[in-house]
Short mmCIF file of C-alpha atoms in Angstrom, two decimals:
data_model
loop_
_atom_site.label_atom_id
_atom_site.label_comp_id
_atom_site.label_asym_id
_atom_site.label_seq_id
_atom_site.Cartn_x
_atom_site.Cartn_y
_atom_site.Cartn_z
CA UNK A 266 -7.36 26.63 12.51
CA UNK A 267 -5.19 29.74 12.56
CA UNK A 268 -5.37 32.24 9.75
CA UNK A 269 -2.02 31.29 8.26
CA UNK A 270 -2.97 27.63 8.07
CA UNK A 271 -6.33 28.48 6.54
CA UNK A 272 -4.77 30.74 3.91
CA UNK A 273 -2.22 28.12 2.85
CA UNK A 274 -4.88 25.43 2.69
CA UNK A 275 -7.38 27.43 0.64
CA UNK A 276 -4.69 28.49 -1.84
CA UNK A 277 -3.94 24.74 -2.21
CA UNK A 278 -0.20 25.32 -2.06
CA UNK A 279 0.29 21.89 -0.57
CA UNK A 280 -1.35 19.08 1.33
CA UNK A 281 -4.57 19.82 3.19
CA UNK A 282 -5.23 17.40 6.04
CA UNK A 283 -8.54 17.56 7.90
CA UNK A 284 -9.52 16.10 11.30
CA UNK A 285 -12.29 13.50 11.37
CA UNK A 286 -14.21 11.43 13.91
CA UNK A 287 -12.49 8.09 13.64
CA UNK A 288 -14.38 4.82 13.92
CA UNK A 289 -12.57 2.50 16.32
CA UNK A 290 -13.15 -0.91 17.87
CA UNK A 291 -14.40 -1.00 21.45
CA UNK A 292 -11.77 -3.21 23.14
CA UNK A 293 -14.41 -4.52 25.57
CA UNK A 294 -16.46 -5.98 22.68
CA UNK A 295 -13.70 -7.85 20.81
CA UNK A 296 -11.26 -10.57 21.79
CA UNK A 297 -8.27 -8.26 21.40
CA UNK A 298 -7.33 -5.30 19.24
CA UNK A 299 -4.59 -7.36 17.61
CA UNK A 300 -7.11 -10.07 16.67
CA UNK A 301 -9.35 -7.64 14.74
CA UNK A 302 -6.56 -6.07 12.67
CA UNK A 303 -5.36 -7.14 9.24
CA UNK A 304 -2.66 -6.23 6.75
CA UNK A 305 -3.97 -4.03 3.89
CA UNK A 306 -6.39 -5.86 1.59
CA UNK A 307 -3.84 -6.36 -1.20
CA UNK A 308 -1.22 -7.86 1.13
CA UNK A 309 -3.48 -10.63 2.45
CA UNK A 310 -2.64 -13.90 0.68
CA UNK A 311 -5.93 -15.35 -0.49
CA UNK A 312 -7.66 -17.58 0.42
CA UNK A 313 -5.37 -18.83 3.21
CA UNK A 314 -4.80 -15.43 4.82
CA UNK A 315 -8.47 -14.51 4.74
CA UNK A 316 -9.46 -17.73 6.51
CA UNK A 317 -6.73 -17.22 9.12
CA UNK A 318 -7.88 -13.66 9.86
CA UNK A 319 -11.56 -14.57 9.92
CA UNK A 320 -10.86 -17.27 12.49
CA UNK A 321 -8.80 -14.87 14.66
CA UNK A 322 -11.92 -12.96 15.75
CA UNK A 323 -15.50 -12.80 14.40
CA UNK A 324 -15.07 -9.02 14.11
CA UNK A 325 -11.78 -9.01 12.20
CA UNK A 326 -11.60 -6.09 9.74
CA UNK A 327 -10.94 -8.55 6.89
CA UNK A 328 -14.72 -9.16 6.86
CA UNK A 329 -15.07 -5.55 5.65
CA UNK A 330 -12.03 -5.14 3.39
CA UNK A 331 -12.24 -8.63 1.80
CA UNK A 332 -15.82 -9.87 2.29
CA UNK A 333 -16.42 -13.44 1.10
CA UNK A 334 -19.50 -14.21 -1.02
CA UNK A 335 -20.21 -15.84 -4.42
CA UNK A 336 -20.58 -12.60 -6.43
CA UNK A 337 -19.08 -9.09 -6.27
CA UNK A 338 -22.49 -7.57 -5.54
CA UNK A 339 -23.12 -10.01 -2.71
CA UNK A 340 -19.67 -9.35 -1.26
CA UNK A 341 -20.20 -5.60 -1.12
CA UNK A 342 -23.72 -5.95 0.29
CA UNK A 343 -22.36 -8.28 2.96
CA UNK A 344 -19.63 -5.79 3.92
CA UNK A 345 -22.18 -2.99 4.19
CA UNK A 346 -24.49 -5.11 6.39
CA UNK A 347 -21.58 -6.19 8.56
CA UNK A 348 -20.45 -2.59 9.08
CA UNK A 349 -24.00 -1.46 9.96
CA UNK A 350 -24.37 -4.34 12.43
CA UNK A 351 -21.06 -3.61 14.13
CA UNK A 352 -22.04 0.05 14.44
CA UNK A 353 -25.44 -0.77 15.90
CA UNK A 354 -23.87 -3.22 18.34
CA UNK A 355 -21.21 -0.63 19.26
CA UNK A 356 -18.42 -2.98 18.24
CA UNK A 357 -17.24 0.02 16.25
CA UNK A 358 -17.92 3.51 17.61
CA UNK A 359 -17.05 7.02 16.48
CA UNK A 360 -14.73 9.13 18.60
CA UNK A 361 -16.62 12.05 20.19
CA UNK A 362 -14.42 14.80 18.71
CA UNK A 363 -12.73 15.17 15.31
CA UNK A 364 -9.03 14.55 15.48
CA UNK A 365 -5.84 13.98 13.58
CA UNK A 366 -4.36 10.68 14.70
CA UNK A 367 -0.71 10.05 15.51
CA UNK A 368 0.17 6.46 14.59
CA UNK A 369 3.30 4.64 15.71
CA UNK A 370 4.74 1.30 14.62
CA UNK A 371 7.78 -0.48 16.12
CA UNK A 372 9.35 -3.83 15.49
CA UNK A 373 11.82 -5.97 17.42
CA UNK A 374 14.75 -4.78 15.27
CA UNK A 375 14.55 -1.22 16.57
CA UNK A 376 12.63 0.21 13.62
CA UNK A 377 10.33 3.11 14.58
CA UNK A 378 7.83 4.81 12.30
CA UNK A 379 5.46 7.61 13.24
CA UNK A 380 3.02 9.56 11.11
CA UNK A 381 -0.31 11.38 11.07
CA UNK A 382 -3.64 9.91 9.94
CA UNK A 383 -6.24 12.32 8.65
CA UNK A 384 -8.71 13.03 5.85
CA UNK A 385 -6.70 14.46 2.94
CA UNK A 386 -8.35 16.76 0.44
CA UNK A 387 -8.10 15.07 -2.94
CA UNK A 388 -6.17 16.84 -5.68
CA UNK A 389 -5.95 16.48 -9.44
CA UNK A 390 -2.84 14.77 -10.86
CA UNK A 391 -1.82 17.96 -12.67
CA UNK A 392 -1.60 19.82 -9.35
CA UNK A 393 1.36 17.67 -8.42
CA UNK A 394 0.42 17.48 -4.74
CA UNK A 395 0.09 13.71 -4.54
CA UNK A 396 2.48 11.83 -6.80
CA UNK A 397 1.66 8.30 -7.94
CA UNK A 398 4.57 6.13 -9.02
CA UNK A 399 2.74 3.05 -10.32
CA UNK A 400 0.06 2.30 -12.86
CA UNK A 401 -3.20 0.77 -11.64
CA UNK A 402 -5.44 -2.05 -12.81
CA UNK A 403 -8.91 -0.78 -13.77
CA UNK A 404 -10.73 -3.87 -12.49
CA UNK A 405 -9.25 -3.44 -9.00
CA UNK A 406 -10.22 0.25 -8.92
CA UNK A 407 -13.76 -0.69 -9.95
CA UNK A 408 -13.90 -3.37 -7.24
CA UNK A 409 -12.65 -1.01 -4.50
CA UNK A 410 -15.06 1.71 -5.68
CA UNK A 411 -18.03 -0.66 -5.43
CA UNK A 412 -16.96 -1.60 -1.88
CA UNK A 413 -16.55 2.04 -0.77
CA UNK A 414 -19.90 3.02 -2.26
CA UNK A 415 -21.62 0.13 -0.49
CA UNK A 416 -20.06 0.83 2.91
CA UNK A 417 -19.81 4.63 2.57
CA UNK A 418 -16.51 4.40 4.39
CA UNK A 419 -12.74 4.57 4.01
CA UNK A 420 -11.91 1.24 5.62
CA UNK A 421 -8.10 1.52 5.68
CA UNK A 422 -5.65 4.39 5.22
CA UNK A 423 -3.29 4.82 2.28
CA UNK A 424 0.40 5.27 3.08
CA UNK A 425 1.79 8.57 1.76
CA UNK A 426 5.29 9.92 2.31
CA UNK A 427 6.72 13.41 2.20
CA UNK A 428 10.19 14.81 2.78
CA UNK A 429 10.66 17.19 5.66
CA UNK A 430 14.02 18.81 6.29
CA UNK A 431 15.12 16.09 8.68
CA UNK A 432 14.86 18.30 11.75
CA UNK A 433 12.02 18.94 14.18
CA UNK A 434 9.35 20.44 11.92
CA UNK A 435 6.06 21.56 13.42
CA UNK A 436 4.48 18.24 12.48
CA UNK A 437 7.33 16.21 13.96
CA UNK A 438 7.27 18.32 17.14
CA UNK A 439 3.54 17.76 17.60
CA UNK A 440 3.91 14.03 16.88
CA UNK A 441 6.69 13.57 19.40
CA UNK A 442 4.96 15.65 22.09
CA UNK A 443 1.82 13.62 21.57
CA UNK A 444 3.73 10.31 21.82
CA UNK A 445 4.80 11.23 25.36
CA UNK A 446 1.18 10.84 26.53
CA UNK A 447 -0.81 7.63 27.11
CA UNK A 448 -2.23 6.37 23.79
CA UNK A 449 -5.84 5.70 22.84
CA UNK A 450 -4.83 2.15 22.03
CA UNK A 451 -1.76 -0.04 22.08
CA UNK A 452 -1.45 -3.56 20.69
CA UNK A 453 1.09 -5.97 19.23
CA UNK A 454 0.16 -7.94 16.13
CA UNK A 455 1.34 -11.46 15.31
CA UNK A 456 4.00 -10.13 12.93
CA UNK A 457 5.80 -8.69 15.96
CA UNK A 458 4.91 -5.05 15.28
CA UNK A 459 3.63 -2.94 18.15
CA UNK A 460 1.07 -0.27 17.28
CA UNK A 461 0.01 2.82 19.23
CA UNK A 462 -2.54 5.48 18.33
CA UNK A 463 -3.25 8.95 19.76
CA UNK A 464 -5.86 11.56 18.82
CA UNK A 465 -4.92 15.24 18.44
CA UNK A 466 -8.07 17.26 19.16
CA UNK A 467 -6.46 20.58 20.21
CA UNK A 468 -7.22 23.09 17.38
CA UNK A 469 -3.86 24.82 17.80
CA UNK A 470 -1.92 21.58 17.50
CA UNK A 471 -4.03 20.57 14.49
CA UNK A 472 -3.30 23.96 12.88
CA UNK A 473 0.45 23.53 13.35
CA UNK A 474 0.33 20.25 11.45
CA UNK A 475 -1.95 21.65 8.75
CA UNK A 476 0.23 24.72 8.20
CA UNK A 477 3.38 22.61 7.97
CA UNK A 478 1.86 20.07 5.54
CA UNK A 479 0.57 22.88 3.32
CA UNK A 480 4.19 23.36 2.21
CA UNK A 481 4.66 19.77 1.01
CA UNK A 482 3.77 17.33 -1.74
CA UNK A 483 3.40 13.60 -1.09
CA UNK A 484 4.39 10.37 -2.80
CA UNK A 485 1.97 7.45 -2.76
CA UNK A 486 3.99 4.74 -1.05
CA UNK A 487 1.15 2.22 -0.77
CA UNK A 488 -2.44 2.46 -1.98
CA UNK A 489 -2.41 3.50 -5.65
CA UNK A 490 -5.66 1.65 -6.34
CA UNK A 491 -7.39 3.19 -3.33
CA UNK A 492 -6.18 6.68 -4.35
CA UNK A 493 -7.57 6.12 -7.86
CA UNK A 494 -10.77 4.93 -6.20
CA UNK A 495 -10.99 8.09 -4.10
CA UNK A 496 -10.69 10.21 -7.26
CA UNK A 497 -13.33 8.18 -9.09
CA UNK A 498 -15.82 8.46 -6.23
CA UNK A 499 -15.18 12.17 -5.74
CA UNK A 500 -16.08 12.71 -9.41
CA UNK A 501 -19.42 10.97 -8.80
CA UNK A 502 -20.48 13.29 -5.94
CA UNK A 503 -21.20 17.03 -6.21
CA UNK A 504 -18.68 19.07 -4.22
CA UNK A 505 -18.52 19.91 -1.38
CA UNK A 506 -19.06 16.46 0.10
CA UNK A 507 -17.24 13.97 2.35
CA UNK A 508 -16.01 12.30 -0.86
CA UNK A 509 -13.70 15.29 -1.43
CA UNK A 510 -11.39 13.72 1.15
CA UNK A 511 -9.76 10.32 1.62
CA UNK A 512 -8.21 8.55 4.61
CA UNK A 513 -4.37 8.62 4.59
CA UNK A 514 -1.34 8.09 6.79
CA UNK A 515 1.38 10.69 6.11
CA UNK A 516 4.97 9.82 7.10
CA UNK A 517 7.98 12.14 6.88
CA UNK A 518 10.65 9.82 5.48
CA UNK A 519 13.42 12.31 6.24
CA UNK A 520 12.61 11.60 9.89
CA UNK A 521 11.29 8.04 9.62
CA UNK A 522 12.72 6.26 6.56
CA UNK A 523 10.55 3.50 5.11
CA UNK A 524 11.70 0.11 3.95
CA UNK A 525 11.27 -0.63 0.27
CA UNK A 526 10.62 -4.24 -0.69
CA UNK A 527 9.70 -5.96 -3.91
CA UNK A 528 6.30 -7.39 -4.83
CA UNK A 529 6.66 -10.84 -6.35
CA UNK A 530 4.64 -12.56 -9.08
CA UNK A 531 3.07 -15.99 -9.12
CA UNK A 532 2.34 -17.40 -12.57
CA UNK A 533 -0.67 -19.71 -12.24
CA UNK A 534 -0.58 -22.97 -14.17
CA UNK A 535 2.93 -22.40 -15.54
CA UNK A 536 5.42 -25.01 -14.26
CA UNK A 537 8.98 -23.77 -13.78
CA UNK A 538 10.33 -25.94 -16.60
CA UNK A 539 7.77 -24.42 -18.96
CA UNK A 540 8.73 -20.89 -17.87
CA UNK A 541 12.47 -21.57 -18.31
CA UNK A 542 12.29 -23.21 -21.73
CA UNK A 543 11.72 -20.08 -23.89
CA UNK A 544 14.39 -18.15 -21.94
CA UNK A 545 17.20 -20.29 -23.29
CA UNK A 546 19.47 -18.03 -25.36
CA UNK A 547 17.64 -14.88 -24.23
CA UNK A 548 18.83 -14.75 -20.60
CA UNK A 549 21.68 -16.37 -18.70
CA UNK A 550 20.15 -19.13 -16.55
CA UNK A 551 21.82 -20.44 -13.39
CA UNK A 552 20.31 -23.22 -11.24
CA UNK A 553 20.78 -22.69 -7.49
CA UNK A 554 20.39 -25.55 -5.03
CA UNK A 555 20.53 -23.24 -1.99
CA UNK A 556 18.14 -21.98 0.72
CA UNK A 557 15.88 -18.98 0.04
CA UNK A 558 18.04 -16.47 1.94
CA UNK A 559 21.16 -17.40 -0.06
CA UNK A 560 19.24 -17.34 -3.33
CA UNK A 561 18.02 -13.80 -2.54
CA UNK A 562 21.61 -12.79 -1.80
CA UNK A 563 22.67 -14.08 -5.21
CA UNK A 564 19.78 -12.14 -6.79
CA UNK A 565 20.89 -8.95 -5.02
CA UNK A 566 24.44 -9.36 -6.34
CA UNK A 567 23.20 -9.97 -9.88
CA UNK A 568 20.82 -7.00 -9.70
CA UNK A 569 23.79 -4.67 -9.12
CA UNK A 570 24.92 -5.44 -12.67
CA UNK A 571 21.57 -5.36 -14.48
CA UNK A 572 18.14 -6.93 -14.70
CA UNK A 573 17.82 -10.17 -12.73
CA UNK A 574 15.03 -12.41 -11.41
CA UNK A 575 14.66 -15.64 -9.45
CA UNK A 576 12.25 -18.31 -10.67
CA UNK A 577 11.06 -20.89 -8.13
CA UNK A 578 8.40 -23.49 -7.59
CA UNK A 579 10.12 -26.79 -8.37
CA UNK A 580 12.13 -27.10 -5.17
CA UNK A 581 15.11 -25.09 -6.46
CA UNK A 582 15.88 -21.54 -7.51
CA UNK A 583 16.80 -20.39 -11.01
CA UNK A 584 18.56 -17.06 -11.46
CA UNK A 585 17.90 -15.43 -14.81
CA UNK A 586 19.95 -12.36 -15.68
CA UNK A 587 21.97 -10.70 -18.47
CA UNK A 588 19.05 -10.34 -20.90
CA UNK A 589 19.96 -10.19 -24.59
CA UNK A 590 20.28 -6.46 -25.53
CA UNK A 591 18.55 -7.04 -28.88
CA UNK A 592 15.59 -8.61 -27.05
CA UNK A 593 15.29 -5.55 -24.79
CA UNK A 594 15.57 -3.20 -27.78
CA UNK A 595 12.72 -5.04 -29.54
CA UNK A 596 10.38 -5.25 -26.57
CA UNK A 597 10.81 -2.13 -24.41
CA UNK A 598 9.38 1.22 -25.60
CA UNK A 599 12.23 3.53 -26.62
CA UNK A 600 10.29 6.73 -25.89
CA UNK A 601 10.57 6.41 -22.11
CA UNK A 602 13.40 7.61 -19.81
CA UNK A 603 16.35 5.29 -19.29
CA UNK A 604 15.51 4.97 -15.58
CA UNK A 605 12.12 3.49 -16.55
CA UNK A 606 13.42 1.31 -19.41
CA UNK A 607 15.98 -0.37 -17.16
CA UNK A 608 13.63 -1.19 -14.25
CA UNK A 609 13.28 -4.89 -13.47
CA UNK A 610 9.50 -4.45 -13.43
CA UNK A 611 9.61 -2.95 -16.93
CA UNK A 612 11.65 -5.86 -18.25
CA UNK A 613 9.37 -8.35 -16.48
CA UNK A 614 6.16 -6.87 -17.90
CA UNK A 615 7.22 -5.65 -21.35
CA UNK A 616 9.71 -8.39 -22.18
CA UNK A 617 8.97 -11.53 -20.19
CA UNK A 618 5.21 -11.46 -19.67
CA UNK A 619 4.21 -9.78 -22.94
CA UNK A 620 6.72 -11.13 -25.47
CA UNK A 621 8.33 -14.28 -24.08
CA UNK A 622 5.63 -15.94 -21.98
CA UNK A 623 2.58 -14.28 -23.58
CA UNK A 624 0.83 -13.98 -20.22
CA UNK A 625 -1.72 -11.17 -19.61
CA UNK A 626 -0.37 -9.26 -16.60
CA UNK A 627 -3.75 -7.83 -15.53
CA UNK A 628 -5.55 -11.18 -15.33
CA UNK A 629 -5.91 -12.59 -11.78
CA UNK A 630 -6.44 -15.99 -13.38
CA UNK A 631 -2.89 -15.86 -14.77
CA UNK A 632 -0.81 -13.69 -12.41
CA UNK A 633 -0.99 -13.11 -8.64
CA UNK A 634 0.93 -10.37 -6.85
CA UNK A 635 2.28 -11.44 -3.44
CA UNK A 636 4.34 -9.36 -1.00
CA UNK A 637 5.74 -12.16 1.17
CA UNK A 638 8.70 -13.90 -0.46
CA UNK A 639 8.43 -17.27 1.32
CA UNK A 640 4.65 -17.36 0.77
CA UNK A 641 5.15 -16.80 -2.98
CA UNK A 642 7.59 -19.72 -3.21
CA UNK A 643 5.41 -22.01 -1.06
CA UNK A 644 2.30 -21.26 -3.10
CA UNK A 645 4.14 -21.91 -6.37
CA UNK A 646 5.42 -25.25 -5.07
CA UNK A 647 2.00 -26.25 -3.79
CA UNK A 648 0.07 -25.19 -6.91
CA UNK A 649 2.58 -26.20 -9.56
CA UNK A 650 3.12 -22.64 -10.77
CA UNK A 651 6.17 -20.39 -11.09
CA UNK A 652 7.22 -17.76 -8.55
CA UNK A 653 9.03 -14.78 -10.06
CA UNK A 654 11.00 -13.13 -7.26
CA UNK A 655 12.06 -9.50 -7.66
CA UNK A 656 14.80 -7.33 -6.16
CA UNK A 657 13.52 -4.07 -4.58
CA UNK A 658 13.91 -0.63 -6.16
CA UNK A 659 15.56 2.18 -4.18
CA UNK A 660 13.24 4.90 -2.84
CA UNK A 661 15.24 7.64 -4.57
CA UNK A 662 14.55 6.06 -7.97
CA UNK A 663 10.83 5.86 -7.21
CA UNK A 664 10.61 9.49 -6.06
CA UNK A 665 12.66 10.83 -8.98
CA UNK A 666 10.46 9.06 -11.53
CA UNK A 667 7.30 10.28 -9.79
CA UNK A 668 8.50 13.89 -9.87
CA UNK A 669 9.00 13.54 -13.62
CA UNK A 670 5.41 12.32 -13.92
CA UNK A 671 6.58 8.84 -14.92
CA UNK A 672 4.66 5.90 -13.49
CA UNK A 673 6.34 2.56 -12.98
CA UNK A 674 4.74 -0.74 -14.00
CA UNK A 675 2.01 -1.76 -11.58
CA UNK A 676 3.00 -3.45 -8.32
CA UNK A 677 6.66 -2.45 -8.73
CA UNK A 678 7.35 -1.67 -5.07
CA UNK A 679 6.21 -2.38 -1.55
CA UNK A 680 6.90 0.38 0.95
CA UNK A 681 6.61 -0.45 4.60
CA UNK A 682 5.82 -0.94 7.28
CA UNK A 683 2.26 -0.54 6.12
CA UNK A 684 -0.43 0.70 8.50
CA UNK A 685 -2.46 -2.07 10.06
CA UNK A 686 -6.07 -2.07 8.89
CA UNK A 687 -8.68 -1.94 11.65
CA UNK A 688 -7.15 0.61 14.04
CA UNK A 689 -9.12 3.62 12.75
CA UNK A 690 -11.73 3.88 9.98
CA UNK A 691 -13.51 6.88 8.46
CA UNK A 692 -17.26 6.83 7.94
CA UNK A 693 -18.35 9.29 5.25
CA UNK A 694 -21.83 9.82 6.69
CA UNK A 695 -20.73 11.12 10.10
#
C-alpha cells in the first residue's frame, strides 16, 4: 500500500477495504459453478427454494448458508462440518495470494453492474462510515452470529453502495482495466444473470482502490442483519483479529445504478377476507380481477398519490389505499420526520400490523418476508394466507433518511442485483 493510502486508512477518514485470500469452488470438483451458487440466504424462499438448490448440486452453498437440521445448534454444527469436509476434499480452496475481487453481473436486458469485493474494516455507527437504512430483527442477528461462529467464515458478501462522482475514479479505472482480462470464473445462473470474477493482487492497483474508497461512506443496500452480526462478533473478540473485518461488495451507484424493489409480506393463517374485513371504513378498497402485472401497475399509480398496498391470496387482487388521516395520526409516531411517517412500510407496520390486524411483525410464525412478487402470491394462494404486496421506495429517499440517521422499518427495500452466494467466501482462520 502506498503511503497516502495508508495514511487515509489509519486516520479512518473513510472506508478501509483489505485484500483477503478468497475461498472458491474448484470447478473440476463440482457439477458447474452455476449449480453451487444461491441467492443470499434471506432471498431463498423456504422450504421450496432450499430443496431446489440442494438438489442442483450436493455442494450447493445453500448447505452452508441455510443448513437443514431439527435444531439451531444442529444446523450450525452441520454447516461447520460441511465446510471442513469441503475444505479437506478441496471442493473449496483458498486462492494463493490475497486479493480484492472485481465482480460483474449482467442480465439479458442490458443491465451491467460491477463492484469490488473485499474485507471491510468494521466501524461504529457514530462514525458514519457505513449507513444502515433499516432496523433489524434480533433473533435473525443471533441466528447469523451462531452460524458465523460455528463456521468461522463470512459465507456471503453484503451489498454496500457509495456515490462516486460519476466519472472514471481510481476504483472505476482499476475495475474496468481488470475486466478487460480473462476472469477467474464465469458462469450464468438460472435467473439469466451472467457472473464474472477477477482477483486484483497487484499492490499498486489495490492501493489505488483503497486510497479512493478512503474518501467515501457507504450505504447498506442489502445485508443489514449480517452487518449487525459482524459488529456483534467483533465485540466478542479482542482486537486486532480477523473479526475486525467483514466480507462486502462495494458498488459505485453513480457509475452502476442499482434497482430498488419492494420486499413483500405473507401473513400466515390469515385469509384475505379476514384481512380485508377490519379495513372497511379505514382504507379505500378496490377489487381487481386482473393479471399480476396489471395489478402492480394499478398499485404504482395509486402509490403516486399516497400509501397503497395490494392484498392477494384468494385468486384476485385487492388494492387498499387512501388511509383515513385520523387513523394515521393515532397510530404513527409524530416525533419522526415526515419522510419516515409517510413511508408505506411505516404505515404497514405501525398502522396495519400493529393496530388493525394485531399481528407481531417479528414473528416468523405470523409474517414471512419474500422478495419475489409472484412467489409471494402463489404461496398465499397455496397456504390460505394473505400476500401484502408493496411498491418500491426510491433510492434517493433511502439515502437521505440514512444520512439523517433515520432507519426505515425492517425489510423496507430490496436493492439489486444482489451478489450470488458461493462465488467467493472468506475464512477467518486463514
